[in-house]
């Protein structure tokens, strides 16, 4: 997009490609899911760029970032994000992650909560161990191999039918991202994932969990259970959305995200005012 910045920086020993809206504004880092890339966040970044510096990295093995031969576990992805934040000098960003990116964001937040101003988890890969094994033993990696051997236009036509309610722009971004995803990235599906209950239990940063109502990874029951174990976590369910919440209902999703981000700003102002003696506050 006009005025946006693209670049590559070294983070955790790999080259990380990113796009950034820029400006002297509070930073928001967007982490994509498996087979996507940073550019897939373009519609949300357009909605946020007026008030935030939106930073969209490609995860290792995705987009134009490096694809090492190994190191595709959540600890690796989280270490990449922490190093990336430091490399760009992003001061206490809000981190938002979808699916694989959501689990990664949760790990980042639990490693060093003081590093972040807020956390948004969008239907993260919070799967039981049994479900992790089922996904790992499925043919999803083989499906990806077959897609990589198909003409891009054939795949694009297929997903236009499968996701007919999504915008043409988003569908084309996802098709491009799929063909830029290394088969090595599917190692992230190897069990076990981090214990999501433990992650949520240890969160110490304002957090939002966003789920859909049609086939979400995180069910409403699990979401309610997680909110019950940590007061830092707020839950919002968006109607008529599945696992791809940001792309199924982009306007509703953007509104939810912006409301949460504004609440963080209001909370920060309240803390500053609360720390000033009453005698020194303005009328």
Short mmCIF file of C-alpha atoms in Angstrom, two decimals:
data_model
loop_
_atom_site.label_atom_id
_atom_site.label_comp_id
_atom_site.label_asym_id
_atom_site.label_seq_id
_atom_site.Cartn_x
_atom_site.Cartn_y
_atom_site.Cartn_z
CA UNK A 1 0.00 0.00 0.00
CA UNK A 2 1.08 3.59 -0.63
CA UNK A 3 3.35 4.83 2.12
CA UNK A 4 3.79 1.44 3.76
CA UNK A 5 7.27 0.15 4.50
CA UNK A 6 8.64 -3.27 3.57
CA UNK A 7 11.88 -4.62 4.88
CA UNK A 8 13.91 -7.56 6.12
CA UNK A 9 15.59 -7.72 9.49
CA UNK A 10 17.57 -10.45 11.23
CA UNK A 11 15.70 -11.92 14.19
CA UNK A 12 16.70 -15.02 16.13
CA UNK A 13 19.19 -15.92 13.43
CA UNK A 14 16.83 -15.78 10.43
CA UNK A 15 15.78 -13.13 7.94
CA UNK A 16 12.27 -11.91 8.76
CA UNK A 17 10.38 -10.07 6.04
CA UNK A 18 7.76 -7.59 7.17
CA UNK A 19 5.39 -4.88 6.04
CA UNK A 20 4.69 -1.86 8.22
CA UNK A 21 2.25 1.03 7.97
CA UNK A 22 4.68 3.29 9.86
CA UNK A 23 4.30 6.58 11.66
CA UNK A 24 4.95 7.69 15.22
CA UNK A 25 2.00 5.74 16.61
CA UNK A 26 1.49 2.89 19.08
CA UNK A 27 2.74 -0.35 17.48
CA UNK A 28 0.50 -3.34 16.83
CA UNK A 29 2.16 -6.56 15.63
CA UNK A 30 -0.02 -8.97 13.64
CA UNK A 31 0.93 -12.68 13.55
CA UNK A 32 -0.63 -14.85 10.83
CA UNK A 33 -1.56 -18.52 10.80
CA UNK A 34 -0.12 -21.54 9.00
CA UNK A 35 0.00 -21.09 5.17
CA UNK A 36 -0.73 -17.34 5.43
CA UNK A 37 1.73 -14.44 5.59
CA UNK A 38 1.89 -10.88 6.82
CA UNK A 39 0.25 -9.45 3.71
CA UNK A 40 -2.93 -11.38 4.52
CA UNK A 41 -3.53 -8.79 7.26
CA UNK A 42 -3.83 -5.97 4.69
CA UNK A 43 -7.57 -5.26 5.26
CA UNK A 44 -7.15 -5.02 9.04
CA UNK A 45 -4.00 -2.91 8.68
CA UNK A 46 -5.90 -0.49 6.45
CA UNK A 47 -8.53 -0.13 9.17
CA UNK A 48 -5.93 0.48 11.90
CA UNK A 49 -3.22 2.51 10.18
CA UNK A 50 -4.78 5.88 11.01
CA UNK A 51 -4.12 5.36 14.72
CA UNK A 52 -1.47 2.63 14.92
CA UNK A 53 1.84 1.59 13.42
CA UNK A 54 0.77 -1.85 12.18
CA UNK A 55 3.64 -4.32 11.73
CA UNK A 56 3.06 -7.55 9.76
CA UNK A 57 5.94 -10.04 9.76
CA UNK A 58 6.10 -13.25 7.75
CA UNK A 59 6.76 -16.19 10.09
CA UNK A 60 9.70 -18.47 9.38
CA UNK A 61 8.91 -20.76 6.47
CA UNK A 62 6.27 -18.35 5.18
CA UNK A 63 6.16 -15.47 2.74
CA UNK A 64 9.57 -13.94 2.08
CA UNK A 65 11.12 -14.83 5.44
CA UNK A 66 13.86 -17.42 5.84
CA UNK A 67 12.95 -21.10 5.83
CA UNK A 68 15.58 -22.96 7.87
CA UNK A 69 15.78 -26.74 7.74
CA UNK A 70 14.50 -27.08 11.31
CA UNK A 71 13.12 -25.06 14.22
CA UNK A 72 9.38 -25.04 13.60
CA UNK A 73 8.03 -25.35 17.12
CA UNK A 74 6.13 -22.71 19.05
CA UNK A 75 9.18 -21.89 21.15
CA UNK A 76 11.05 -21.08 17.92
CA UNK A 77 8.24 -18.93 16.53
CA UNK A 78 7.90 -17.09 19.84
CA UNK A 79 11.65 -16.47 20.03
CA UNK A 80 11.49 -15.08 16.49
CA UNK A 81 8.76 -12.62 17.51
CA UNK A 82 10.59 -11.44 20.64
CA UNK A 83 13.79 -10.93 18.65
CA UNK A 84 11.84 -9.19 15.86
CA UNK A 85 10.23 -6.76 18.33
CA UNK A 86 13.67 -5.95 19.73
CA UNK A 87 15.26 -5.62 16.28
CA UNK A 88 12.68 -3.03 15.21
CA UNK A 89 12.75 -1.29 18.58
CA UNK A 90 8.99 -1.61 19.08
CA UNK A 91 8.09 -0.22 22.50
CA UNK A 92 5.48 -2.34 24.35
CA UNK A 93 3.42 -3.31 21.29
CA UNK A 94 0.05 -4.97 21.29
CA UNK A 95 0.46 -8.40 19.70
CA UNK A 96 -2.44 -9.96 17.79
CA UNK A 97 -2.23 -13.51 16.49
CA UNK A 98 -4.57 -15.77 14.55
CA UNK A 99 -4.50 -19.58 14.73
CA UNK A 100 -0.82 -20.60 14.81
CA UNK A 101 -0.02 -16.93 15.33
CA UNK A 102 -2.41 -16.86 18.29
CA UNK A 103 -0.61 -19.66 20.08
CA UNK A 104 2.70 -17.97 19.28
CA UNK A 105 1.41 -14.67 20.70
CA UNK A 106 0.27 -16.40 23.90
CA UNK A 107 3.74 -17.91 24.38
CA UNK A 108 5.35 -14.50 23.81
CA UNK A 109 3.04 -12.86 26.36
CA UNK A 110 3.77 -15.47 29.01
CA UNK A 111 7.52 -15.31 28.49
CA UNK A 112 7.74 -11.59 29.25
CA UNK A 113 4.42 -9.85 29.95
CA UNK A 114 6.11 -6.49 30.57
CA UNK A 115 7.20 -6.52 26.93
CA UNK A 116 3.58 -6.15 25.69
CA UNK A 117 0.83 -3.59 26.21
CA UNK A 118 -1.92 -5.99 25.24
CA UNK A 119 -2.67 -9.34 23.63
CA UNK A 120 -5.35 -10.40 21.13
CA UNK A 121 -5.80 -14.13 20.46
CA UNK A 122 -7.94 -14.94 17.42
CA UNK A 123 -9.15 -18.55 17.53
CA UNK A 124 -5.66 -19.76 18.51
CA UNK A 125 -4.59 -23.39 18.12
CA UNK A 126 -5.70 -24.34 21.62
CA UNK A 127 -6.14 -28.05 20.91
CA UNK A 128 -6.30 -31.03 23.22
CA UNK A 129 -3.40 -33.44 22.91
CA UNK A 130 -5.70 -35.98 21.24
CA UNK A 131 -6.81 -33.42 18.66
CA UNK A 132 -3.19 -32.40 18.06
CA UNK A 133 -2.34 -36.02 17.27
CA UNK A 134 -5.30 -36.31 14.91
CA UNK A 135 -4.25 -33.21 12.98
CA UNK A 136 -0.62 -34.35 12.86
CA UNK A 137 -1.60 -37.78 11.57
CA UNK A 138 -3.97 -36.34 8.95
CA UNK A 139 -3.01 -35.57 5.36
CA UNK A 140 -2.83 -31.78 5.70
CA UNK A 141 0.89 -31.72 4.86
CA UNK A 142 0.32 -33.98 1.85
CA UNK A 143 -2.50 -31.70 0.75
CA UNK A 144 -0.07 -28.80 0.82
CA UNK A 145 2.46 -30.73 -1.27
CA UNK A 146 -0.23 -31.42 -3.85
CA UNK A 147 -1.27 -27.76 -3.91
CA UNK A 148 2.31 -26.65 -4.53
CA UNK A 149 2.35 -28.88 -7.61
CA UNK A 150 -0.88 -27.42 -9.02
CA UNK A 151 -1.26 -24.37 -11.25
CA UNK A 152 -1.88 -21.33 -9.07
CA UNK A 153 -4.94 -20.32 -11.09
CA UNK A 154 -6.59 -23.70 -10.47
CA UNK A 155 -6.10 -23.35 -6.73
CA UNK A 156 -7.31 -19.76 -6.83
CA UNK A 157 -10.50 -20.78 -8.62
CA UNK A 158 -11.11 -23.50 -6.04
CA UNK A 159 -10.82 -21.25 -3.01
CA UNK A 160 -12.98 -18.59 -4.65
CA UNK A 161 -15.77 -21.16 -4.60
CA UNK A 162 -14.95 -22.48 -1.12
CA UNK A 163 -14.78 -18.98 0.39
CA UNK A 164 -17.27 -17.18 -1.81
CA UNK A 165 -18.18 -14.68 0.94
CA UNK A 166 -14.62 -13.45 1.31
CA UNK A 167 -13.34 -10.50 -0.68
CA UNK A 168 -11.45 -11.06 -3.90
CA UNK A 169 -8.46 -9.24 -2.41
CA UNK A 170 -8.25 -11.56 0.60
CA UNK A 171 -8.63 -14.69 -1.53
CA UNK A 172 -5.80 -13.60 -3.82
CA UNK A 173 -3.58 -12.74 -0.85
CA UNK A 174 -4.16 -16.18 0.65
CA UNK A 175 -3.50 -17.97 -2.63
CA UNK A 176 -0.20 -16.14 -2.97
CA UNK A 177 0.70 -16.91 0.64
CA UNK A 178 -0.07 -20.61 0.24
CA UNK A 179 2.46 -20.92 -2.59
CA UNK A 180 5.05 -19.12 -0.44
CA UNK A 181 4.70 -21.57 2.46
CA UNK A 182 7.50 -24.09 2.91
CA UNK A 183 6.50 -27.69 3.59
CA UNK A 184 8.91 -27.48 6.55
CA UNK A 185 6.46 -25.13 8.27
CA UNK A 186 4.08 -28.03 8.80
CA UNK A 187 6.41 -29.33 11.50
CA UNK A 188 4.50 -26.92 13.77
CA UNK A 189 1.75 -29.56 13.82
CA UNK A 190 3.99 -32.02 15.69
CA UNK A 191 2.63 -32.63 19.22
CA UNK A 192 2.78 -31.53 21.92
CA UNK A 193 1.79 -27.88 21.74
CA UNK A 194 2.33 -25.65 24.76
CA UNK A 195 -0.30 -26.24 27.48
CA UNK A 196 -2.84 -23.55 26.64
CA UNK A 197 -4.56 -23.72 30.04
CA UNK A 198 -1.24 -23.05 31.74
CA UNK A 199 -0.53 -20.20 29.30
CA UNK A 200 -3.84 -18.50 30.02
CA UNK A 201 -3.49 -19.10 33.74
CA UNK A 202 -0.16 -17.23 33.77
CA UNK A 203 -1.17 -14.31 31.54
CA UNK A 204 -0.49 -10.94 33.18
CA UNK A 205 -1.41 -8.53 30.39
CA UNK A 206 -4.81 -7.25 29.20
CA UNK A 207 -5.98 -9.91 26.76
CA UNK A 208 -8.81 -10.53 24.33
CA UNK A 209 -9.89 -13.90 22.92
CA UNK A 210 -11.94 -13.66 19.70
CA UNK A 211 -13.77 -16.70 18.36
CA UNK A 212 -16.42 -17.41 15.74
CA UNK A 213 -19.61 -19.40 16.11
CA UNK A 214 -19.21 -21.93 13.29
CA UNK A 215 -16.49 -24.53 13.69
CA UNK A 216 -14.01 -22.48 15.70
CA UNK A 217 -11.01 -24.28 17.18
CA UNK A 218 -11.82 -22.75 20.57
CA UNK A 219 -15.40 -23.59 21.47
CA UNK A 220 -17.57 -21.16 23.44
CA UNK A 221 -17.40 -23.58 26.39
CA UNK A 222 -13.60 -23.64 26.39
CA UNK A 223 -13.48 -19.86 25.93
CA UNK A 224 -15.73 -19.39 28.97
CA UNK A 225 -13.57 -21.78 30.99
CA UNK A 226 -10.41 -19.86 30.08
CA UNK A 227 -12.00 -16.51 30.95
CA UNK A 228 -12.98 -17.99 34.29
CA UNK A 229 -9.41 -18.80 35.26
CA UNK A 230 -7.90 -15.40 34.47
CA UNK A 231 -9.51 -11.99 34.89
CA UNK A 232 -7.05 -10.53 32.37
CA UNK A 233 -8.90 -12.36 29.59
CA UNK A 234 -11.99 -11.01 27.86
CA UNK A 235 -13.90 -13.13 25.32
CA UNK A 236 -15.82 -11.93 22.27
CA UNK A 237 -17.70 -14.22 19.89
CA UNK A 238 -18.42 -12.99 16.36
CA UNK A 239 -21.50 -14.41 14.66
CA UNK A 240 -21.41 -16.02 11.23
CA UNK A 241 -17.68 -16.64 11.38
CA UNK A 242 -15.59 -19.80 11.47
CA UNK A 243 -11.92 -20.35 12.20
CA UNK A 244 -11.03 -17.58 9.75
CA UNK A 245 -12.76 -14.93 11.86
CA UNK A 246 -10.77 -11.95 10.50
CA UNK A 247 -11.63 -12.89 6.91
CA UNK A 248 -15.18 -14.19 7.36
CA UNK A 249 -16.37 -11.02 9.13
CA UNK A 250 -13.70 -8.36 8.53
CA UNK A 251 -15.81 -5.33 9.51
CA UNK A 252 -17.08 -6.86 12.74
CA UNK A 253 -13.63 -8.18 13.57
CA UNK A 254 -12.01 -4.80 12.93
CA UNK A 255 -14.58 -3.11 15.18
CA UNK A 256 -13.89 -5.58 18.00
CA UNK A 257 -10.13 -5.08 17.68
CA UNK A 258 -10.41 -1.29 17.64
CA UNK A 259 -12.67 -1.29 20.70
CA UNK A 260 -10.12 -3.36 22.62
CA UNK A 261 -7.21 -1.19 21.49
CA UNK A 262 -9.06 1.97 22.58
CA UNK A 263 -9.74 0.37 25.96
CA UNK A 264 -6.01 -0.14 26.42
CA UNK A 265 -5.35 3.53 25.66
CA UNK A 266 -8.05 4.61 28.10
CA UNK A 267 -6.64 2.31 30.77
CA UNK A 268 -3.14 3.72 30.25
CA UNK A 269 -4.41 7.29 30.63
CA UNK A 270 -6.32 6.34 33.79
CA UNK A 271 -3.18 4.81 35.31
CA UNK A 272 -1.15 7.94 34.57
CA UNK A 273 -3.83 10.22 36.02
CA UNK A 274 -4.21 7.95 39.03
CA UNK A 275 -0.50 8.23 39.77
CA UNK A 276 -0.64 12.05 39.90
CA UNK A 277 -1.52 13.55 43.30
CA UNK A 278 -5.02 15.04 43.29
CA UNK A 279 -3.61 18.45 44.21
CA UNK A 280 -1.54 18.46 41.00
CA UNK A 281 -4.32 17.40 38.58
CA UNK A 282 -6.02 19.93 36.35
CA UNK A 283 -9.59 21.02 37.02
#
